[in-house]
Amino acid sequence: MSSQIVIDPITRIEGHSKITIHLDDAGEVVDAQFHVTQFRGFERIVQGRPIHEMPSIMARICGICPVSHLIASSKACDAILAVEPPPTGADLRRVMNLAQIVQSNALSFFHLSSPDLLFGFDADPAKRNILGVAQANPQLARDGVGVRRFGQQIIEWLGGKRIHPAWVVPGGVDAPLSAETRDRILSTIPEAMAAIERALAWYKSSLLRWEDEAASFGDFRSAFMGLVDEAGNVDYYDGRLRVMDADGNLLADRTDPRDYQEYLGEAVEPWSYLKSTYWKMLGYPDGVYRVGPLARVIVAAQMGTPRADLELDEFRRRLGRVPASSFHYHYARLIDTLHAAERIDELLRGPDILSPRVRSFADVNANEGIGVSEAPRGTLIHHYRVDDDGIVEWANLVIATGHNNLAMNRSVRQVAKRYVKSAQLSEPMLNRVEAVIRCYDPCLSCSTHALGEMALHLQLIGPDGAVLDEIRR
Ligand code: MG
Ligand code: NI
């Protein structure tokens, strides 16, 4: 008799989801699936809305990464207006996008994943949380709070004290930056950088503890995708696509991301509301690729800022040019965060950053527009079609968690095969199944276009479909 394990909902990730693990007659894991189970359908909701409302509507897809949607949506609107934001407007958008990267990465690393990394995956769940971290390593917990606040404050200071800032608009941004706000942000950068570097030093000192987990947390050959600039360095705002295979060969380079439909397929599986994106050239499901911090540090020649580049060199010395395990998302996420803080500093010291010219105005000049940027979790694509009056007729979003869906499923399967030892659920197995999902930091709010609590439902299912064991928490 075979069986199935279901984890539903998953804890310490953003949103609602469920995991099922299928066992064969011998009690061995034959399959595992990561299901995204809620749906709100923003692609449909926006039909009939005027184009100028799109950025602020799209920001409401997600309470975790609203700025990412603001940026990609505004870029799609720029294309429909056929305008370029003035250079200062584009730089101010970049600053806000980087601040979103910092605050979201900090939430993932410090609040959600550091308890496992500090106490171990077998530790007592009662202390394996951020409060336990605050007791055992107060500096690490303080740094987590501090780095996240650093990113959030920048978003608030730029956009006004709103959860969903409407400061990023089609054509640029709504208001120029004041010298006072610039100086206030600049004054917070040194402490944020010091905190990120302390976290990097701590993480590197414990890297060897996790060799066993690294060998099963999504350790497989795949491609990686991210945006890069003219020099081949990471670019979060308007780069071009680079796709690198597991051997470091380029499958695509400086490819226009607006042609995404030529390269990326979107498969729909009956068990999930989350579409699985794949690299068409390699077919489905072989065209699995990963996006997000690990992909960004892999595909880029360099980060392009001094301190992050030193860290990237060390990362490559330790792990090689294309590390295969998704466990290394954590390490990459810290380098990504350090780079974002350095770039915010560089951008704010630019000679024209206080220019009053921050927005271009135009009417509808095209019936279609695509906006692409790097969100904390990876490449984000907004694609709209409008009528001649600028009323939205059709919208498609390709979100980071969808790019990673195939890789996440493969990773869950690998962890289940390694750690599921019987037709019963055990806490160490359960925690590792959740932890491998957390490596990707999936934004299920975005995936389902719904806001949700973090929760987990796991089911262990036999060959006849019977539920052998299950946990909800
Ligand atoms: Mg879509
Ligand atoms: Ni999100």
Short mmCIF file of C-alpha atoms in Angstrom, two decimals, residues 2-454:
data_model
loop_
_atom_site.label_atom_id
_atom_site.label_comp_id
_atom_site.label_asym_id
_atom_site.label_seq_id
_atom_site.Cartn_x
_atom_site.Cartn_y
_atom_site.Cartn_z
CA SER A 2 1.48 3.35 -0.94
CA SER A 3 0.94 6.60 0.83
CA GLN A 4 1.08 10.37 0.68
CA ILE A 5 2.28 13.10 3.07
CA VAL A 6 0.67 16.54 2.86
CA ILE A 7 2.17 19.64 4.50
CA ASP A 8 -0.48 22.36 4.57
CA PRO A 9 -0.02 25.19 5.20
CA ILE A 10 3.75 25.73 5.11
CA THR A 11 5.10 27.93 7.89
CA ARG A 12 7.61 30.79 7.78
CA ILE A 13 6.98 31.51 4.11
CA GLU A 14 4.85 34.29 2.64
CA GLY A 15 1.32 33.07 1.94
CA HIS A 16 -0.67 29.81 1.92
CA SER A 17 0.39 26.54 0.43
CA LYS A 18 0.40 22.81 0.81
CA ILE A 19 2.82 19.97 0.18
CA THR A 20 1.92 16.40 -0.71
CA ILE A 21 4.41 13.53 -0.59
CA HIS A 22 3.51 10.33 -2.42
CA LEU A 23 4.83 6.97 -1.23
CA ASP A 24 4.95 3.67 -3.13
CA ASP A 25 4.14 0.18 -1.85
CA ALA A 26 7.58 -0.09 -0.29
CA GLY A 27 7.10 3.20 1.60
CA GLU A 28 9.64 5.02 -0.59
CA VAL A 29 8.98 8.57 -1.79
CA VAL A 30 8.02 8.51 -5.47
CA ASP A 31 6.83 12.09 -5.87
CA ALA A 32 6.23 15.33 -4.00
CA GLN A 33 4.32 18.43 -5.02
CA PHE A 34 4.28 21.99 -3.77
CA HIS A 35 0.73 23.28 -4.27
CA VAL A 36 -0.28 26.91 -4.30
CA THR A 37 -3.93 26.80 -3.39
CA GLN A 38 -5.39 30.30 -3.40
CA PHE A 39 -6.24 32.55 -6.26
CA ARG A 40 -7.36 36.15 -6.62
CA GLY A 41 -6.80 36.74 -10.32
CA PHE A 42 -5.35 40.23 -10.73
CA GLU A 43 -4.83 39.57 -14.43
CA ARG A 44 -8.63 39.52 -14.76
CA ILE A 45 -9.51 42.16 -12.17
CA VAL A 46 -7.59 44.90 -14.01
CA GLN A 47 -9.48 44.44 -17.29
CA GLY A 48 -11.47 47.61 -17.93
CA ARG A 49 -9.29 49.82 -15.70
CA PRO A 50 -7.55 52.91 -17.11
CA ILE A 51 -3.82 52.55 -17.63
CA HIS A 52 -2.88 55.29 -15.15
CA GLU A 53 -4.42 53.29 -12.33
CA MET A 54 -2.38 50.18 -13.08
CA PRO A 55 0.73 50.74 -10.90
CA SER A 56 -1.25 51.45 -7.75
CA ILE A 57 -3.69 48.58 -8.40
CA MET A 58 -0.85 46.16 -9.12
CA ALA A 59 1.00 47.21 -5.95
CA ARG A 60 -1.92 45.69 -4.04
CA ILE A 61 -1.12 42.22 -5.35
CA CYS A 62 1.32 41.86 -2.52
CA GLY A 63 1.91 43.30 0.93
CA ILE A 64 5.42 41.83 0.90
CA CYS A 65 6.77 43.23 -2.36
CA PRO A 66 4.41 46.05 -3.49
CA VAL A 67 7.31 48.13 -4.79
CA SER A 68 8.40 45.40 -7.20
CA HIS A 69 4.96 45.47 -8.82
CA LEU A 70 4.90 49.27 -8.84
CA ILE A 71 8.20 49.31 -10.73
CA ALA A 72 7.38 46.62 -13.33
CA SER A 73 3.87 48.01 -13.82
CA SER A 74 5.12 51.58 -14.28
CA LYS A 75 7.65 50.37 -16.83
CA ALA A 76 4.87 48.61 -18.78
CA CYS A 77 2.91 51.89 -18.64
CA ASP A 78 5.97 53.87 -19.84
CA ALA A 79 5.95 51.63 -22.93
CA ILE A 80 2.25 52.29 -23.55
CA LEU A 81 2.80 56.05 -23.22
CA ALA A 82 5.96 55.62 -25.35
CA VAL A 83 7.98 57.72 -22.89
CA GLU A 84 11.29 57.39 -21.09
CA PRO A 85 11.31 58.71 -17.53
CA PRO A 86 13.87 61.53 -17.08
CA PRO A 87 17.21 60.08 -15.83
CA THR A 88 16.61 61.30 -12.28
CA GLY A 89 13.14 59.76 -12.24
CA ALA A 90 14.64 56.44 -13.34
CA ASP A 91 17.36 56.66 -10.66
CA LEU A 92 14.79 57.37 -7.94
CA ARG A 93 12.80 54.32 -9.05
CA ARG A 94 16.04 52.33 -8.84
CA VAL A 95 16.61 53.47 -5.26
CA MET A 96 13.12 52.41 -4.22
CA ASN A 97 13.46 49.04 -5.99
CA LEU A 98 16.78 48.40 -4.21
CA ALA A 99 15.24 49.35 -0.87
CA GLN A 100 12.55 46.73 -1.53
CA ILE A 101 15.27 44.15 -2.27
CA VAL A 102 16.97 44.97 1.03
CA GLN A 103 13.88 44.82 3.21
CA SER A 104 12.49 41.66 1.60
CA ASN A 105 15.85 39.84 1.68
CA ALA A 106 16.24 40.82 5.34
CA LEU A 107 12.83 39.37 6.17
CA SER A 108 13.75 36.13 4.41
CA PHE A 109 17.23 35.69 5.86
CA PHE A 110 16.92 37.00 9.40
CA HIS A 111 13.27 36.53 10.35
CA LEU A 112 12.39 33.35 8.45
CA SER A 113 15.62 31.39 7.93
CA SER A 114 18.14 32.42 10.61
CA PRO A 115 16.43 30.31 13.33
CA ASP A 116 17.23 27.11 11.36
CA LEU A 117 20.73 28.32 10.58
CA LEU A 118 21.45 29.26 14.19
CA PHE A 119 19.87 26.32 16.04
CA GLY A 120 19.95 23.61 13.38
CA PHE A 121 17.14 21.84 11.56
CA ASP A 122 16.64 19.30 14.35
CA ALA A 123 16.33 21.88 17.13
CA ASP A 124 13.28 22.24 19.36
CA PRO A 125 10.64 24.12 17.32
CA ALA A 126 9.72 26.07 20.48
CA LYS A 127 12.98 28.04 20.33
CA ARG A 128 13.54 27.78 16.57
CA ASN A 129 12.05 31.20 15.77
CA ILE A 130 13.11 34.85 15.76
CA LEU A 131 12.43 35.22 19.51
CA GLY A 132 14.78 32.32 20.16
CA VAL A 133 17.36 34.05 17.97
CA ALA A 134 16.95 37.25 20.02
CA GLN A 135 17.87 35.33 23.16
CA ALA A 136 20.71 33.22 21.77
CA ASN A 137 22.31 35.76 19.43
CA PRO A 138 20.95 39.25 20.21
CA GLN A 139 23.28 40.94 17.71
CA LEU A 140 21.99 38.79 14.84
CA ALA A 141 18.37 39.51 15.77
CA ARG A 142 19.07 43.26 16.16
CA ASP A 143 20.84 43.29 12.80
CA GLY A 144 17.83 41.60 11.18
CA VAL A 145 15.44 44.18 12.55
CA GLY A 146 17.85 46.98 11.64
CA VAL A 147 18.47 45.92 8.03
CA ARG A 148 14.78 45.40 7.36
CA ARG A 149 13.92 48.79 8.88
CA PHE A 150 16.65 50.42 6.77
CA GLY A 151 14.92 49.22 3.58
CA GLN A 152 11.41 49.99 4.81
CA GLN A 153 12.34 53.50 5.92
CA ILE A 154 13.73 54.37 2.50
CA ILE A 155 10.47 53.24 0.88
CA GLU A 156 8.44 55.30 3.36
CA TRP A 157 10.62 58.39 3.14
CA LEU A 158 10.48 58.34 -0.66
CA GLY A 159 6.87 57.33 -1.07
CA GLY A 160 5.15 58.80 1.96
CA LYS A 161 4.01 56.75 4.93
CA ARG A 162 1.84 54.34 3.05
CA ILE A 163 1.95 50.59 2.73
CA HIS A 164 1.43 50.89 -1.02
CA PRO A 165 3.30 54.00 -2.11
CA ALA A 166 1.83 55.77 -5.17
CA TRP A 167 5.00 57.76 -5.72
CA VAL A 168 6.14 55.61 -8.65
CA VAL A 169 3.91 56.55 -11.61
CA PRO A 170 3.82 56.05 -15.39
CA GLY A 171 6.53 58.34 -16.81
CA GLY A 172 8.72 58.47 -13.70
CA VAL A 173 8.04 59.42 -10.09
CA ASP A 174 5.52 61.81 -8.60
CA ALA A 175 7.83 64.19 -6.72
CA PRO A 176 11.55 65.00 -6.67
CA LEU A 177 13.86 64.02 -3.83
CA SER A 178 14.67 66.67 -1.21
CA ALA A 179 18.22 67.21 0.02
CA GLU A 180 16.95 66.52 3.52
CA THR A 181 15.54 63.09 2.62
CA ARG A 182 18.65 62.20 0.64
CA ASP A 183 20.89 63.08 3.59
CA ARG A 184 18.66 61.24 6.01
CA ILE A 185 18.88 58.05 3.92
CA LEU A 186 22.65 58.44 3.43
CA SER A 187 23.14 58.72 7.20
CA THR A 188 21.55 55.27 7.72
CA ILE A 189 23.69 53.42 5.16
CA PRO A 190 26.92 52.78 7.17
CA GLU A 191 25.09 50.97 9.99
CA ALA A 192 23.03 48.91 7.53
CA MET A 193 26.19 47.88 5.64
CA ALA A 194 27.92 46.94 8.90
CA ALA A 195 24.94 44.79 9.91
CA ILE A 196 24.84 43.01 6.53
CA GLU A 197 28.58 42.34 6.73
CA ARG A 198 28.25 40.95 10.28
CA ALA A 199 25.54 38.59 9.00
CA LEU A 200 27.77 37.52 6.10
CA ALA A 201 30.69 36.80 8.44
CA TRP A 202 28.42 34.77 10.74
CA TYR A 203 26.87 32.85 7.85
CA LYS A 204 30.25 32.00 6.30
CA SER A 205 31.54 30.77 9.67
CA SER A 206 28.69 28.24 9.85
CA LEU A 207 28.63 27.20 6.17
CA LEU A 208 30.38 23.88 6.79
CA ARG A 209 27.68 22.80 9.27
CA TRP A 210 25.21 22.52 6.41
CA GLU A 211 26.99 20.23 3.96
CA ASP A 212 24.39 17.49 4.42
CA GLU A 213 21.47 19.87 3.87
CA ALA A 214 23.24 21.58 0.96
CA ALA A 215 23.57 18.18 -0.72
CA SER A 216 19.80 17.60 -0.71
CA PHE A 217 18.15 21.05 -0.61
CA GLY A 218 17.59 21.34 -4.32
CA ASP A 219 21.03 20.17 -5.39
CA PHE A 220 20.60 19.60 -9.12
CA ARG A 221 21.79 20.93 -12.45
CA SER A 222 19.62 23.65 -13.95
CA ALA A 223 19.83 26.93 -15.77
CA PHE A 224 19.78 30.30 -13.97
CA MET A 225 18.21 33.55 -15.22
CA GLY A 226 18.57 37.22 -14.32
CA LEU A 227 18.90 40.72 -15.75
CA VAL A 228 22.37 42.09 -16.49
CA ASP A 229 23.63 45.48 -17.69
CA GLU A 230 25.88 46.31 -20.67
CA ALA A 231 28.96 45.14 -18.73
CA GLY A 232 27.26 41.87 -17.78
CA ASN A 233 26.87 42.99 -14.15
CA VAL A 234 23.69 42.57 -12.16
CA ASP A 235 20.98 45.11 -13.04
CA TYR A 236 17.73 45.19 -11.04
CA TYR A 237 15.92 47.89 -12.96
CA ASP A 238 16.36 47.68 -16.71
CA GLY A 239 18.87 45.07 -17.70
CA ARG A 240 18.63 42.42 -20.36
CA LEU A 241 18.16 38.71 -19.82
CA ARG A 242 21.06 36.39 -19.34
CA VAL A 243 20.46 32.65 -18.96
CA MET A 244 23.37 30.44 -17.91
CA ASP A 245 23.40 26.64 -17.83
CA ALA A 246 24.84 24.44 -15.08
CA ASP A 247 28.27 24.42 -16.75
CA GLY A 248 28.45 28.20 -17.03
CA ASN A 249 27.56 28.33 -20.75
CA LEU A 250 25.25 31.13 -21.84
CA LEU A 251 21.93 29.92 -23.27
CA ALA A 252 20.93 33.55 -23.85
CA ASP A 253 22.71 36.84 -23.30
CA ARG A 254 21.52 40.44 -23.35
CA THR A 255 18.28 39.15 -24.76
CA ASP A 256 15.42 41.65 -24.78
CA PRO A 257 13.21 40.55 -21.86
CA ARG A 258 10.19 42.03 -23.66
CA ASP A 259 10.40 39.05 -26.04
CA TYR A 260 9.80 36.72 -23.08
CA GLN A 261 7.02 34.84 -24.87
CA GLU A 262 9.55 33.59 -27.42
CA TYR A 263 11.71 31.99 -24.71
CA LEU A 264 9.51 31.24 -21.75
CA GLY A 265 6.66 28.76 -21.72
CA GLU A 266 4.01 28.82 -18.99
CA ALA A 267 2.64 25.40 -18.04
CA VAL A 268 -0.47 24.99 -15.90
CA GLU A 269 -0.73 21.97 -13.61
CA PRO A 270 -4.10 20.92 -12.18
CA TRP A 271 -2.69 20.74 -8.63
CA SER A 272 -1.53 24.35 -8.38
CA TYR A 273 -2.74 27.87 -9.16
CA LEU A 274 0.89 28.78 -9.70
CA LYS A 275 2.02 28.50 -13.32
CA SER A 276 5.31 26.72 -13.98
CA THR A 277 7.54 28.74 -16.26
CA TYR A 278 10.17 26.91 -18.32
CA TRP A 279 12.90 27.73 -20.85
CA LYS A 280 11.22 26.79 -24.16
CA MET A 281 14.43 25.77 -25.94
CA LEU A 282 14.87 22.92 -23.42
CA GLY A 283 11.19 21.95 -23.33
CA TYR A 284 8.83 21.13 -20.46
CA PRO A 285 9.68 20.04 -17.82
CA ASP A 286 13.41 19.87 -18.71
CA GLY A 287 13.64 23.64 -19.14
CA VAL A 288 13.81 24.22 -15.40
CA TYR A 289 15.69 27.35 -14.38
CA ARG A 290 16.07 29.33 -11.18
CA VAL A 291 15.76 33.08 -10.55
CA GLY A 292 16.35 35.33 -7.56
CA PRO A 293 19.46 36.07 -5.48
CA LEU A 294 21.31 32.83 -6.31
CA ALA A 295 20.60 33.26 -10.03
CA ARG A 296 21.63 36.93 -9.95
CA VAL A 297 25.04 36.26 -8.40
CA ILE A 298 25.59 33.32 -10.77
CA VAL A 299 24.69 34.96 -14.09
CA ALA A 300 26.41 38.27 -13.37
CA ALA A 301 30.04 38.84 -14.33
CA GLN A 302 30.34 40.99 -11.21
CA MET A 303 27.94 42.77 -8.88
CA GLY A 304 29.57 46.07 -9.82
CA THR A 305 30.15 47.55 -6.33
CA PRO A 306 33.39 47.13 -4.37
CA ARG A 307 32.31 45.33 -1.20
CA ALA A 308 29.78 43.04 -2.86
CA ASP A 309 32.39 42.13 -5.50
CA LEU A 310 34.85 41.02 -2.80
CA GLU A 311 32.12 38.85 -1.32
CA LEU A 312 31.21 37.45 -4.74
CA ASP A 313 34.85 36.49 -5.36
CA GLU A 314 34.90 34.63 -2.06
CA PHE A 315 31.53 32.98 -2.82
CA ARG A 316 32.96 31.66 -6.08
CA ARG A 317 36.18 30.47 -4.40
CA ARG A 318 34.12 28.54 -1.86
CA LEU A 319 31.34 27.16 -4.07
CA GLY A 320 32.52 27.33 -7.68
CA ARG A 321 31.16 29.35 -10.60
CA VAL A 322 27.68 27.74 -10.76
CA PRO A 323 26.76 26.24 -7.37
CA ALA A 324 24.05 23.65 -7.90
CA SER A 325 22.33 23.65 -4.49
CA SER A 326 19.46 25.97 -3.67
CA PHE A 327 20.74 26.00 -0.09
CA HIS A 328 23.13 28.69 -1.32
CA TYR A 329 20.27 31.12 -1.89
CA HIS A 330 20.90 32.24 1.70
CA TYR A 331 24.55 33.16 1.05
CA ALA A 332 23.66 34.78 -2.29
CA ARG A 333 20.82 36.73 -0.65
CA LEU A 334 23.25 38.41 1.75
CA ILE A 335 25.60 39.41 -1.10
CA ASP A 336 22.59 40.71 -3.06
CA THR A 337 21.57 42.77 -0.02
CA LEU A 338 25.05 44.20 0.50
CA HIS A 339 25.20 45.19 -3.15
CA ALA A 340 21.77 46.85 -2.97
CA ALA A 341 22.89 48.99 -0.02
CA GLU A 342 26.07 50.03 -1.87
CA ARG A 343 24.07 50.93 -4.99
CA ILE A 344 21.60 53.02 -3.00
CA ASP A 345 24.58 54.97 -1.65
CA GLU A 346 26.05 55.44 -5.16
CA LEU A 347 22.75 56.53 -6.68
CA LEU A 348 22.00 59.05 -3.92
CA ARG A 349 25.44 60.62 -4.39
CA GLY A 350 24.77 61.15 -8.11
CA PRO A 351 25.09 64.83 -9.17
CA ASP A 352 21.53 65.06 -10.57
CA ILE A 353 19.65 63.07 -7.95
CA LEU A 354 17.90 66.22 -6.62
CA SER A 355 16.81 67.39 -10.09
CA PRO A 356 13.16 68.49 -10.23
CA ARG A 357 12.79 66.72 -13.61
CA VAL A 358 11.46 63.34 -12.55
CA ARG A 359 8.43 62.64 -14.72
CA SER A 360 7.54 62.60 -18.42
CA PHE A 361 3.92 63.19 -19.41
CA ALA A 362 2.18 61.68 -22.42
CA ASP A 363 -1.07 60.15 -23.58
CA VAL A 364 -1.53 56.63 -24.83
CA ASN A 365 0.82 56.11 -27.77
CA ALA A 366 0.92 52.32 -27.99
CA ASN A 367 -1.57 49.54 -27.41
CA GLU A 368 0.85 47.19 -25.74
CA GLY A 369 3.57 47.51 -23.13
CA ILE A 370 5.90 45.20 -21.23
CA GLY A 371 7.79 46.14 -18.07
CA VAL A 372 10.54 43.95 -16.62
CA SER A 373 12.65 44.34 -13.50
CA GLU A 374 14.34 42.24 -10.82
CA ALA A 375 12.17 41.77 -7.73
CA PRO A 376 13.64 40.38 -4.50
CA ARG A 377 12.71 36.83 -5.59
CA GLY A 378 13.73 37.21 -9.25
CA THR A 379 12.72 38.53 -12.63
CA LEU A 380 9.24 40.10 -12.72
CA ILE A 381 7.32 40.73 -15.96
CA HIS A 382 4.18 42.86 -16.40
CA HIS A 383 2.58 42.80 -19.85
CA TYR A 384 -0.53 44.84 -20.75
CA ARG A 385 -2.68 45.48 -23.80
CA VAL A 386 -4.92 48.54 -23.86
CA ASP A 387 -7.46 50.05 -26.28
CA ASP A 388 -6.96 53.49 -27.88
CA ASP A 389 -8.41 55.16 -24.78
CA GLY A 390 -5.90 53.42 -22.52
CA ILE A 391 -8.39 50.96 -21.03
CA VAL A 392 -6.77 47.66 -20.11
CA GLU A 393 -8.05 44.78 -22.25
CA TRP A 394 -5.60 42.07 -21.20
CA ALA A 395 -2.79 41.62 -18.71
CA ASN A 396 -0.23 38.92 -18.05
CA LEU A 397 2.12 38.76 -15.10
CA VAL A 398 5.08 36.41 -14.86
CA ILE A 399 6.23 36.41 -11.27
CA ALA A 400 9.45 35.19 -9.69
CA THR A 401 7.84 32.39 -7.75
CA GLY A 402 6.41 31.02 -11.03
CA HIS A 403 9.90 30.95 -12.60
CA ASN A 404 11.08 28.95 -9.59
CA ASN A 405 8.05 26.64 -9.39
CA LEU A 406 9.63 23.69 -11.21
CA ALA A 407 12.84 24.04 -9.19
CA MET A 408 10.89 24.24 -5.93
CA ASN A 409 8.97 21.08 -6.76
CA ARG A 410 12.15 19.28 -7.64
CA SER A 411 13.75 20.45 -4.40
CA VAL A 412 10.82 19.30 -2.26
CA ARG A 413 11.02 15.89 -3.95
CA GLN A 414 14.75 15.67 -3.23
CA VAL A 415 14.39 16.59 0.43
CA ALA A 416 11.45 14.19 0.85
CA LYS A 417 13.45 11.33 -0.67
CA ARG A 418 16.35 12.04 1.65
CA TYR A 419 14.47 12.65 4.90
CA VAL A 420 11.13 10.80 4.77
CA LYS A 421 11.88 7.52 6.55
CA SER A 422 8.45 6.06 7.19
CA ALA A 423 4.77 6.59 6.47
CA GLN A 424 4.71 8.93 9.45
CA LEU A 425 5.61 12.57 9.66
CA SER A 426 8.54 13.56 11.84
CA GLU A 427 9.43 17.08 12.95
CA PRO A 428 12.99 17.10 11.49
CA MET A 429 11.65 15.95 8.11
CA LEU A 430 8.81 18.44 8.23
CA ASN A 431 11.14 21.29 9.05
CA ARG A 432 13.51 20.41 6.22
CA VAL A 433 10.68 20.24 3.70
CA GLU A 434 9.60 23.71 4.77
CA ALA A 435 13.19 24.95 4.89
CA VAL A 436 13.94 23.99 1.30
CA ILE A 437 10.93 26.04 0.20
CA ARG A 438 12.20 28.96 2.30
CA CYS A 439 15.52 28.90 0.38
CA TYR A 440 13.56 30.27 -2.58
CA ASP A 441 11.66 32.70 -0.33
CA PRO A 442 8.52 32.20 -2.45
CA CYS A 443 6.13 35.09 -2.33
CA LEU A 444 2.86 33.20 -2.33
CA SER A 445 1.00 36.46 -1.95
CA CYS A 446 2.27 37.21 -5.42
CA SER A 447 1.86 33.69 -6.76
CA THR A 448 -1.77 33.60 -5.88
CA HIS A 449 -2.22 37.35 -6.02
CA ALA A 450 -3.65 37.04 -2.52
CA LEU A 451 -2.53 38.21 0.88
CA GLY A 452 -2.22 35.39 3.34
CA GLU A 453 -0.98 34.16 6.67
CA MET A 454 1.99 31.86 6.74
#
